[in-house]
Amino acid sequence: MPFPHTSMAGMLAAALMSLPALPVQAADIADTSGSDDSARLAVSAKSAKSSEFPESFISRVSLDHQHSLRTEFWSGDRLLSDQGSLLQASLWSQLKVDAGDAGQILAKGWLRQQSSQHVSVPAPAHGALRELYWRYQAGDMQLRLGRQLLAWGRADGVNPTDNLSPRDFRLLTPEDSDQRTGSNALQLIFNSSAGQFSLTAMPALNSHRLPLPQVTGIQLVQAEAEHQRALALKWDYSGEGLDASLSVMRGPDLMPGLNRVSMTAQGLQLLLRPAQATVFGADLSATAGGLIWRAEAAYSRYTDSVSADSVAMLQPKRDQWMLVAGPEAELGGSTTLGVQLLMQHVRDWRDPADLPDTLLQRLAMQQAAFQNQTRASQTGFTWRLATRKLNDSLLAEVSGVMLAPQRAGLWRAKVDYALDDRWHLQGGAERYFGPRSHFFGQLKDNQLFYLQLRAGF
């Protein structure tokens, strides 16, 4: 299948194939968090003498770095379009500058380019700075300032308390964690015998970026919350065989919903904007009876989900609680199975089918789909079955989520084979299912499979 005009993608692919063997080995950046066992380059005073810094300070500065080059084939995009297959080349990097008593600077980012068989001119290369923050430790206190990835929750896959880390669900990447985008934040962390306490303040918390369905005569526009500031408190406890936390967050909901309806020259315009939310959360992970038990729950209250001039046409987002809980077991050898029960209840839920007007029904159903509040109560389960073979060089995994009573959800499969310490070959597929009126069902056009060649250095 021809892919004309590959430009930078072709250059990166060629560079990947011709990459020489390096003496320094490093794991894939998507699976690491800046650990100290990565490649370390000490900056000596002999190579960095300067009158601005004392020689003793320069000698203490060190640099950790990890990178991965990736070339990928995808059968489609995640934009609910019919663009068809495409090639993608990307560079993922993370850096850590350790300045001793002055703290550390941590950064993560990526650069990529795509080429499609249906586009004569490839899109320009683009990138994202996912993290860039300064971390300073003073006794039991730690300060973090800058752009940060703040992932909360101990459940596997579905995390009701994960409300500080927006994702770009349009991004083509095999790993969910790579879809996370950082937010500017000031974080204070205090460690004590009673656990770890953290206070996080954000001047602007952005929402998830979603693929928007194309509807004839209707224009969907996504915007940020009118008041984007967020404040969060969390208590973490770690003991022998037990980890737990309690948290509260006040700020914009990460998931946008229909906020305003207006008429334009192009037709009906629907504005998506997050509601203001107050979320009380708790989670735990415990080992008992040879099993790892995980549980996570959140109660969410919402305000300002619909603008005043659209109240008559749109239903506001309802308060809800959500619970995910279940065990993970070893089935023998290197095979594990995790199953979690999922429950969600929406207070004062109203059925869109009871609305008298066809247009109101349509808008209410779309609103419910975006907010995953299509029923007063939903139950279901998540699963993940994974096994490692060939001395752990081969990983095979199937996972998914299923919600009732509408039989909607998602399943995924992937196989990752380590050719050696640096080279990995990975393939996988994902499939959404369910009625179009459901959150998962509206994403059915994003049925994908992919192949990836990855080199870490």
PDB file of N, CA and C in Angstrom, residues 187-272:
ATOM      1  N   GLN A 187       2.453  21.886  43.874  1.00  0.00           N
ATOM      2  CA  GLN A 187       2.131  20.762  44.750  1.00  0.00           C
ATOM      3  C   GLN A 187       3.057  20.760  45.963  1.00  0.00           C
ATOM      4  N   LEU A 188       2.456  20.684  47.145  1.00  0.00           N
ATOM      5  CA  LEU A 188       3.180  20.571  48.396  1.00  0.00           C
ATOM      6  C   LEU A 188       2.902  19.196  48.978  1.00  0.00           C
ATOM      7  N   ILE A 189       3.959  18.473  49.341  1.00  0.00           N
ATOM      8  CA  ILE A 189       3.837  17.116  49.859  1.00  0.00           C
ATOM      9  C   ILE A 189       4.531  17.051  51.217  1.00  0.00           C
ATOM     10  N   PHE A 190       3.825  16.507  52.214  1.00  0.00           N
ATOM     11  CA  PHE A 190       4.381  16.373  53.562  1.00  0.00           C
ATOM     12  C   PHE A 190       4.312  14.908  53.973  1.00  0.00           C
ATOM     13  N   ASN A 191       5.447  14.334  54.331  1.00  0.00           N
ATOM     14  CA  ASN A 191       5.532  12.946  54.772  1.00  0.00           C
ATOM     15  C   ASN A 191       5.604  12.890  56.288  1.00  0.00           C
ATOM     16  N   SER A 192       4.753  12.033  56.862  1.00  0.00           N
ATOM     17  CA  SER A 192       4.734  11.875  58.312  1.00  0.00           C
ATOM     18  C   SER A 192       4.494  10.410  58.639  1.00  0.00           C
ATOM     19  N   SER A 193       4.546  10.087  59.935  1.00  0.00           N
ATOM     20  CA  SER A 193       4.290   8.718  60.364  1.00  0.00           C
ATOM     21  C   SER A 193       2.851   8.300  60.093  1.00  0.00           C
ATOM     22  N   ALA A 194       1.950   9.274  59.941  1.00  0.00           N
ATOM     23  CA  ALA A 194       0.546   8.978  59.666  1.00  0.00           C
ATOM     24  C   ALA A 194       0.257   8.846  58.180  1.00  0.00           C
ATOM     25  N   GLY A 195       1.251   9.039  57.334  1.00  0.00           N
ATOM     26  CA  GLY A 195       1.046   8.944  55.902  1.00  0.00           C
ATOM     27  C   GLY A 195       1.545  10.179  55.186  1.00  0.00           C
ATOM     28  N   GLN A 196       1.249  10.263  53.922  1.00  0.00           N
ATOM     29  CA  GLN A 196       1.672  11.381  53.097  1.00  0.00           C
ATOM     30  C   GLN A 196       0.474  12.277  52.800  1.00  0.00           C
ATOM     31  N   PHE A 197       0.655  13.583  53.020  1.00  0.00           N
ATOM     32  CA  PHE A 197      -0.393  14.561  52.752  1.00  0.00           C
ATOM     33  C   PHE A 197       0.066  15.463  51.602  1.00  0.00           C
ATOM     34  N   SER A 198      -0.830  15.723  50.653  1.00  0.00           N
ATOM     35  CA  SER A 198      -0.472  16.566  49.518  1.00  0.00           C
ATOM     36  C   SER A 198      -1.566  17.583  49.252  1.00  0.00           C
ATOM     37  N   LEU A 199      -1.128  18.775  48.878  1.00  0.00           N
ATOM     38  CA  LEU A 199      -2.010  19.863  48.462  1.00  0.00           C
ATOM     39  C   LEU A 199      -1.602  20.272  47.062  1.00  0.00           C
ATOM     40  N   THR A 200      -2.562  20.248  46.128  1.00  0.00           N
ATOM     41  CA  THR A 200      -2.285  20.578  44.737  1.00  0.00           C
ATOM     42  C   THR A 200      -3.180  21.729  44.306  1.00  0.00           C
ATOM     43  N   ALA A 201      -2.567  22.783  43.773  1.00  0.00           N
ATOM     44  CA  ALA A 201      -3.298  23.942  43.262  1.00  0.00           C
ATOM     45  C   ALA A 201      -2.963  24.128  41.793  1.00  0.00           C
ATOM     46  N   MET A 202      -4.008  24.284  40.967  1.00  0.00           N
ATOM     47  CA  MET A 202      -3.843  24.451  39.524  1.00  0.00           C
ATOM     48  C   MET A 202      -4.517  25.732  39.074  1.00  0.00           C
ATOM     49  N   PRO A 203      -3.804  26.599  38.366  1.00  0.00           N
ATOM     50  CA  PRO A 203      -4.454  27.805  37.840  1.00  0.00           C
ATOM     51  C   PRO A 203      -5.397  27.500  36.692  1.00  0.00           C
ATOM     52  N   ALA A 204      -5.176  26.387  35.979  1.00  0.00           N
ATOM     53  CA  ALA A 204      -6.034  26.025  34.846  1.00  0.00           C
ATOM     54  C   ALA A 204      -5.955  24.522  34.622  1.00  0.00           C
ATOM     55  N   LEU A 205      -7.074  23.827  34.852  1.00  0.00           N
ATOM     56  CA  LEU A 205      -7.167  22.393  34.605  1.00  0.00           C
ATOM     57  C   LEU A 205      -7.998  22.178  33.354  1.00  0.00           C
ATOM     58  N   ASN A 206      -7.365  21.687  32.290  1.00  0.00           N
ATOM     59  CA  ASN A 206      -8.058  21.463  31.023  1.00  0.00           C
ATOM     60  C   ASN A 206      -8.820  20.146  31.050  1.00  0.00           C
ATOM     61  N   SER A 207      -9.756  20.006  30.134  1.00  0.00           N
ATOM     62  CA  SER A 207     -10.575  18.802  30.056  1.00  0.00           C
ATOM     63  C   SER A 207      -9.975  17.808  29.074  1.00  0.00           C
ATOM     64  N   HIS A 208     -10.544  16.589  29.069  1.00  0.00           N
ATOM     65  CA  HIS A 208     -10.159  15.605  28.065  1.00  0.00           C
ATOM     66  C   HIS A 208     -10.431  16.158  26.670  1.00  0.00           C
ATOM     67  N   ARG A 209      -9.599  15.768  25.711  1.00  0.00           N
ATOM     68  CA  ARG A 209      -9.845  16.085  24.301  1.00  0.00           C
ATOM     69  C   ARG A 209     -10.473  14.860  23.661  1.00  0.00           C
ATOM     70  N   LEU A 210     -11.677  15.024  23.113  1.00  0.00           N
ATOM     71  CA  LEU A 210     -12.473  13.905  22.628  1.00  0.00           C
ATOM     72  C   LEU A 210     -12.613  13.929  21.112  1.00  0.00           C
ATOM     73  N   PRO A 211     -12.718  12.749  20.486  1.00  0.00           N
ATOM     74  CA  PRO A 211     -13.127  12.718  19.078  1.00  0.00           C
ATOM     75  C   PRO A 211     -14.621  13.032  19.000  1.00  0.00           C
ATOM     76  N   LEU A 212     -14.999  13.980  18.171  1.00  0.00           N
ATOM     77  CA  LEU A 212     -16.386  14.427  18.100  1.00  0.00           C
ATOM     78  C   LEU A 212     -17.062  13.830  16.866  1.00  0.00           C
ATOM     79  N   PRO A 213     -18.221  13.207  17.037  1.00  0.00           N
ATOM     80  CA  PRO A 213     -18.918  12.617  15.889  1.00  0.00           C
ATOM     81  C   PRO A 213     -19.386  13.682  14.908  1.00  0.00           C
ATOM     82  N   GLN A 214     -19.391  13.333  13.627  1.00  0.00           N
ATOM     83  CA  GLN A 214     -19.866  14.237  12.585  1.00  0.00           C
ATOM     84  C   GLN A 214     -21.360  14.002  12.377  1.00  0.00           C
ATOM     85  N   VAL A 215     -22.167  15.032  12.639  1.00  0.00           N
ATOM     86  CA  VAL A 215     -23.620  14.932  12.515  1.00  0.00           C
ATOM     87  C   VAL A 215     -24.093  15.978  11.522  1.00  0.00           C
ATOM     88  N   THR A 216     -24.855  15.550  10.507  1.00  0.00           N
ATOM     89  CA  THR A 216     -25.343  16.469   9.486  1.00  0.00           C
ATOM     90  C   THR A 216     -26.217  17.554  10.109  1.00  0.00           C
ATOM     91  N   GLY A 217     -25.892  18.817   9.808  1.00  0.00           N
ATOM     92  CA  GLY A 217     -26.666  19.938  10.310  1.00  0.00           C
ATOM     93  C   GLY A 217     -26.343  20.357  11.729  1.00  0.00           C
ATOM     94  N   ILE A 218     -25.377  19.682  12.357  1.00  0.00           N
ATOM     95  CA  ILE A 218     -25.016  19.998  13.739  1.00  0.00           C
ATOM     96  C   ILE A 218     -23.501  20.168  13.826  1.00  0.00           C
ATOM     97  N   GLN A 219     -23.074  21.253  14.447  1.00  0.00           N
ATOM     98  CA  GLN A 219     -21.656  21.516  14.643  1.00  0.00           C
ATOM     99  C   GLN A 219     -21.325  21.378  16.119  1.00  0.00           C
ATOM    100  N   LEU A 220     -20.388  20.474  16.432  1.00  0.00           N
ATOM    101  CA  LEU A 220     -19.940  20.262  17.804  1.00  0.00           C
ATOM    102  C   LEU A 220     -18.633  21.006  18.028  1.00  0.00           C
ATOM    103  N   VAL A 221     -18.589  21.823  19.073  1.00  0.00           N
ATOM    104  CA  VAL A 221     -17.404  22.629  19.391  1.00  0.00           C
ATOM    105  C   VAL A 221     -17.030  22.378  20.841  1.00  0.00           C
ATOM    106  N   GLN A 222     -15.765  22.039  21.090  1.00  0.00           N
ATOM    107  CA  GLN A 222     -15.309  21.796  22.460  1.00  0.00           C
ATOM    108  C   GLN A 222     -14.576  23.008  22.997  1.00  0.00           C
ATOM    109  N   ALA A 223     -14.909  23.410  24.215  1.00  0.00           N
ATOM    110  CA  ALA A 223     -14.273  24.550  24.877  1.00  0.00           C
ATOM    111  C   ALA A 223     -13.923  24.148  26.301  1.00  0.00           C
ATOM    112  N   GLU A 224     -13.083  24.967  26.939  1.00  0.00           N
ATOM    113  CA  GLU A 224     -12.702  24.695  28.316  1.00  0.00           C
ATOM    114  C   GLU A 224     -13.727  25.298  29.282  1.00  0.00           C
ATOM    115  N   ALA A 225     -13.616  24.904  30.538  1.00  0.00           N
ATOM    116  CA  ALA A 225     -14.509  25.418  31.563  1.00  0.00           C
ATOM    117  C   ALA A 225     -14.319  26.923  31.735  1.00  0.00           C
ATOM    118  N   GLU A 226     -15.382  27.618  32.104  1.00  0.00           N
ATOM    119  CA  GLU A 226     -15.290  29.060  32.317  1.00  0.00           C
ATOM    120  C   GLU A 226     -14.405  29.377  33.523  1.00  0.00           C
ATOM    121  N   HIS A 227     -14.429  28.526  34.527  1.00  0.00           N
ATOM    122  CA  HIS A 227     -13.584  28.691  35.721  1.00  0.00           C
ATOM    123  C   HIS A 227     -12.721  27.439  35.815  1.00  0.00           C
ATOM    124  N   GLN A 228     -11.457  27.541  35.423  1.00  0.00           N
ATOM    125  CA  GLN A 228     -10.610  26.370  35.275  1.00  0.00           C
ATOM    126  C   GLN A 228      -9.759  26.046  36.496  1.00  0.00           C
ATOM    127  N   ARG A 229      -9.760  26.892  37.494  1.00  0.00           N
ATOM    128  CA  ARG A 229      -8.916  26.648  38.657  1.00  0.00           C
ATOM    129  C   ARG A 229      -9.347  25.368  39.390  1.00  0.00           C
ATOM    130  N   ALA A 230      -8.366  24.668  39.940  1.00  0.00           N
ATOM    131  CA  ALA A 230      -8.659  23.434  40.666  1.00  0.00           C
ATOM    132  C   ALA A 230      -7.802  23.375  41.922  1.00  0.00           C
ATOM    133  N   LEU A 231      -8.363  22.777  42.966  1.00  0.00           N
ATOM    134  CA  LEU A 231      -7.669  22.600  44.232  1.00  0.00           C
ATOM    135  C   LEU A 231      -7.955  21.186  44.728  1.00  0.00           C
ATOM    136  N   ALA A 232      -6.921  20.473  45.171  1.00  0.00           N
ATOM    137  CA  ALA A 232      -7.093  19.084  45.582  1.00  0.00           C
ATOM    138  C   ALA A 232      -6.282  18.789  46.831  1.00  0.00           C
ATOM    139  N   LEU A 233      -6.854  17.984  47.706  1.00  0.00           N
ATOM    140  CA  LEU A 233      -6.194  17.506  48.922  1.00  0.00           C
ATOM    141  C   LEU A 233      -6.203  15.976  48.889  1.00  0.00           C
ATOM    142  N   LYS A 234      -5.102  15.372  49.356  1.00  0.00           N
ATOM    143  CA  LYS A 234      -5.036  13.910  49.343  1.00  0.00           C
ATOM    144  C   LYS A 234      -4.192  13.416  50.519  1.00  0.00           C
ATOM    145  N   TRP A 235      -4.650  12.301  51.087  1.00  0.00           N
ATOM    146  CA  TRP A 235      -3.898  11.588  52.112  1.00  0.00           C
ATOM    147  C   TRP A 235      -3.593  10.188  51.607  1.00  0.00           C
ATOM    148  N   ASP A 236      -2.323   9.810  51.620  1.00  0.00           N
ATOM    149  CA  ASP A 236      -1.883   8.493  51.170  1.00  0.00           C
ATOM    150  C   ASP A 236      -1.264   7.742  52.339  1.00  0.00           C
ATOM    151  N   TYR A 237      -1.590   6.454  52.428  1.00  0.00           N
ATOM    152  CA  TYR A 237      -1.005   5.602  53.460  1.00  0.00           C
ATOM    153  C   TYR A 237      -0.415   4.363  52.806  1.00  0.00           C
ATOM    154  N   SER A 238       0.797   4.005  53.191  1.00  0.00           N
ATOM    155  CA  SER A 238       1.447   2.792  52.699  1.00  0.00           C
ATOM    156  C   SER A 238       1.972   2.006  53.890  1.00  0.00           C
ATOM    157  N   GLY A 239       1.492   0.771  54.026  1.00  0.00           N
ATOM    158  CA  GLY A 239       1.931  -0.101  55.097  1.00  0.00           C
ATOM    159  C   GLY A 239       2.181  -1.491  54.555  1.00  0.00           C
ATOM    160  N   GLU A 240       2.460  -2.425  55.436  1.00  0.00           N
ATOM    161  CA  GLU A 240       2.755  -3.777  55.014  1.00  0.00           C
ATOM    162  C   GLU A 240       1.482  -4.450  54.475  1.00  0.00           C
ATOM    163  N   GLY A 241       1.454  -4.690  53.166  1.00  0.00           N
ATOM    164  CA  GLY A 241       0.313  -5.354  52.541  1.00  0.00           C
ATOM    165  C   GLY A 241      -0.891  -4.482  52.320  1.00  0.00           C
ATOM    166  N   LEU A 242      -0.788  -3.162  52.574  1.00  0.00           N
ATOM    167  CA  LEU A 242      -1.949  -2.288  52.428  1.00  0.00           C
ATOM    168  C   LEU A 242      -1.519  -0.903  51.980  1.00  0.00           C
ATOM    169  N   ASP A 243      -2.122  -0.395  50.915  1.00  0.00           N
ATOM    170  CA  ASP A 243      -1.972   0.984  50.460  1.00  0.00           C
ATOM    171  C   ASP A 243      -3.365   1.569  50.322  1.00  0.00           C
ATOM    172  N   ALA A 244      -3.552   2.820  50.765  1.00  0.00           N
ATOM    173  CA  ALA A 244      -4.877   3.431  50.713  1.00  0.00           C
ATOM    174  C   ALA A 244      -4.738   4.942  50.608  1.00  0.00           C
ATOM    175  N   SER A 245      -5.834   5.595  50.215  1.00  0.00           N
ATOM    176  CA  SER A 245      -5.839   7.058  50.138  1.00  0.00           C
ATOM    177  C   SER A 245      -7.261   7.581  50.256  1.00  0.00           C
ATOM    178  N   LEU A 246      -7.361   8.836  50.704  1.00  0.00           N
ATOM    179  CA  LEU A 246      -8.596   9.622  50.709  1.00  0.00           C
ATOM    180  C   LEU A 246      -8.286  10.932  50.015  1.00  0.00           C
ATOM    181  N   SER A 247      -9.248  11.459  49.238  1.00  0.00           N
ATOM    182  CA  SER A 247      -8.981  12.676  48.472  1.00  0.00           C
ATOM    183  C   SER A 247     -10.254  13.476  48.279  1.00  0.00           C
ATOM    184  N   VAL A 248     -10.065  14.760  48.015  1.00  0.00           N
ATOM    185  CA  VAL A 248     -11.154  15.643  47.624  1.00  0.00           C
ATOM    186  C   VAL A 248     -10.606  16.630  46.609  1.00  0.00           C
ATOM    187  N   MET A 249     -11.382  16.888  45.565  1.00  0.00           N
ATOM    188  CA  MET A 249     -10.982  17.803  44.500  1.00  0.00           C
ATOM    189  C   MET A 249     -12.142  18.727  44.167  1.00  0.00           C
ATOM    190  N   ARG A 250     -11.829  20.000  43.988  1.00  0.00           N
ATOM    191  CA  ARG A 250     -12.812  20.990  43.536  1.00  0.00           C
ATOM    192  C   ARG A 250     -12.259  21.668  42.305  1.00  0.00           C
ATOM    193  N   GLY A 251     -12.963  21.550  41.169  1.00  0.00           N
ATOM    194  CA  GLY A 251     -12.496  22.138  39.923  1.00  0.00           C
ATOM    195  C   GLY A 251     -13.335  21.652  38.768  1.00  0.00           C
ATOM    196  N   PRO A 252     -12.915  21.919  37.534  1.00  0.00           N
ATOM    197  CA  PRO A 252     -13.685  21.479  36.380  1.00  0.00           C
ATOM    198  C   PRO A 252     -13.629  19.966  36.203  1.00  0.00           C
ATOM    199  N   ASP A 253     -14.760  19.398  35.806  1.00  0.00           N
ATOM    200  CA  ASP A 253     -14.818  17.978  35.460  1.00  0.00           C
ATOM    201  C   ASP A 253     -13.957  17.736  34.221  1.00  0.00           C
ATOM    202  N   LEU A 254     -13.242  16.616  34.186  1.00  0.00           N
ATOM    203  CA  LEU A 254     -12.402  16.343  33.018  1.00  0.00           C
ATOM    204  C   LEU A 254     -13.221  15.997  31.786  1.00  0.00           C
ATOM    205  N   MET A 255     -14.418  15.439  31.971  1.00  0.00           N
ATOM    206  CA  MET A 255     -15.232  15.026  30.835  1.00  0.00           C
ATOM    207  C   MET A 255     -16.209  16.142  30.448  1.00  0.00           C
ATOM    208  N   PRO A 256     -16.077  16.739  29.264  1.00  0.00           N
ATOM    209  CA  PRO A 256     -17.000  17.806  28.861  1.00  0.00           C
ATOM    210  C   PRO A 256     -18.361  17.249  28.461  1.00  0.00           C
ATOM    211  N   GLY A 257     -19.382  18.080  28.614  1.00  0.00           N
ATOM    212  CA  GLY A 257     -20.734  17.745  28.175  1.00  0.00           C
ATOM    213  C   GLY A 257     -21.347  18.907  27.438  1.00  0.00           C
ATOM    214  N   LEU A 258     -22.535  18.703  26.876  1.00  0.00           N
ATOM    215  CA  LEU A 258     -23.195  19.778  26.149  1.00  0.00           C
ATOM    216  C   LEU A 258     -23.568  20.889  27.124  1.00  0.00           C
ATOM    217  N   ASN A 259     -23.107  22.098  26.811  1.00  0.00           N
ATOM    218  CA  ASN A 259     -23.288  23.230  27.716  1.00  0.00           C
ATOM    219  C   ASN A 259     -24.201  24.305  27.140  1.00  0.00           C
ATOM    220  N   ARG A 260     -24.218  24.442  25.820  1.00  0.00           N
ATOM    221  CA  ARG A 260     -24.994  25.525  25.209  1.00  0.00           C
ATOM    222  C   ARG A 260     -25.446  25.118  23.814  1.00  0.00           C
ATOM    223  N   VAL A 261     -26.642  25.564  23.452  1.00  0.00           N
ATOM    224  CA  VAL A 261     -27.196  25.340  22.113  1.00  0.00           C
ATOM    225  C   VAL A 261     -27.446  26.688  21.470  1.00  0.00           C
ATOM    226  N   SER A 262     -27.009  26.849  20.222  1.00  0.00           N
ATOM    227  CA  SER A 262     -27.245  28.104  19.511  1.00  0.00           C
ATOM    228  C   SER A 262     -27.411  27.817  18.022  1.00  0.00           C
ATOM    229  N   MET A 263     -28.047  28.752  17.332  1.00  0.00           N
ATOM    230  CA  MET A 263     -28.241  28.636  15.889  1.00  0.00           C
ATOM    231  C   MET A 263     -27.235  29.528  15.176  1.00  0.00           C
ATOM    232  N   THR A 264     -26.584  28.973  14.153  1.00  0.00           N
ATOM    233  CA  THR A 264     -25.636  29.721  13.338  1.00  0.00           C
ATOM    234  C   THR A 264     -26.014  29.566  11.875  1.00  0.00           C
ATOM    235  N   ALA A 265     -25.253  30.238  11.015  1.00  0.00           N
ATOM    236  CA  ALA A 265     -25.515  30.133   9.576  1.00  0.00           C
ATOM    237  C   ALA A 265     -25.276  28.713   9.068  1.00  0.00           C
ATOM    238  N   GLN A 266     -24.434  27.944   9.768  1.00  0.00           N
ATOM    239  CA  GLN A 266     -24.137  26.572   9.366  1.00  0.00           C
ATOM    240  C   GLN A 266     -25.110  25.562   9.970  1.00  0.00           C
ATOM    241  N   GLY A 267     -26.006  26.033  10.827  1.00  0.00           N
ATOM    242  CA  GLY A 267     -26.969  25.139  11.452  1.00  0.00           C
ATOM    243  C   GLY A 267     -26.891  25.201  12.958  1.00  0.00           C
ATOM    244  N   LEU A 268     -27.258  24.118  13.605  1.00  0.00           N
ATOM    245  CA  LEU A 268     -27.282  24.058  15.057  1.00  0.00           C
ATOM    246  C   LEU A 268     -25.859  23.864  15.587  1.00  0.00           C
ATOM    247  N   GLN A 269     -25.464  24.693  16.534  1.00  0.00           N
ATOM    248  CA  GLN A 269     -24.140  24.581  17.141  1.00  0.00           C
ATOM    249  C   GLN A 269     -24.283  24.142  18.591  1.00  0.00           C
ATOM    250  N   LEU A 270     -23.560  23.068  18.940  1.00  0.00           N
ATOM    251  CA  LEU A 270     -23.559  22.546  20.297  1.00  0.00           C
ATOM    252  C   LEU A 270     -22.184  22.767  20.902  1.00  0.00           C
ATOM    253  N   LEU A 271     -22.125  23.493  22.009  1.00  0.00           N
ATOM    254  CA  LEU A 271     -20.867  23.781  22.692  1.00  0.00           C
ATOM    255  C   LEU A 271     -20.664  22.782  23.819  1.00  0.00           C
ATOM    256  N   LEU A 272     -19.520  22.122  23.814  1.00  0.00           N
ATOM    257  CA  LEU A 272     -19.148  21.205  24.888  1.00  0.00           C
ATOM    258  C   LEU A 272     -18.239  21.928  25.860  1.00  0.00           C
TER     259      LEU A 272
END
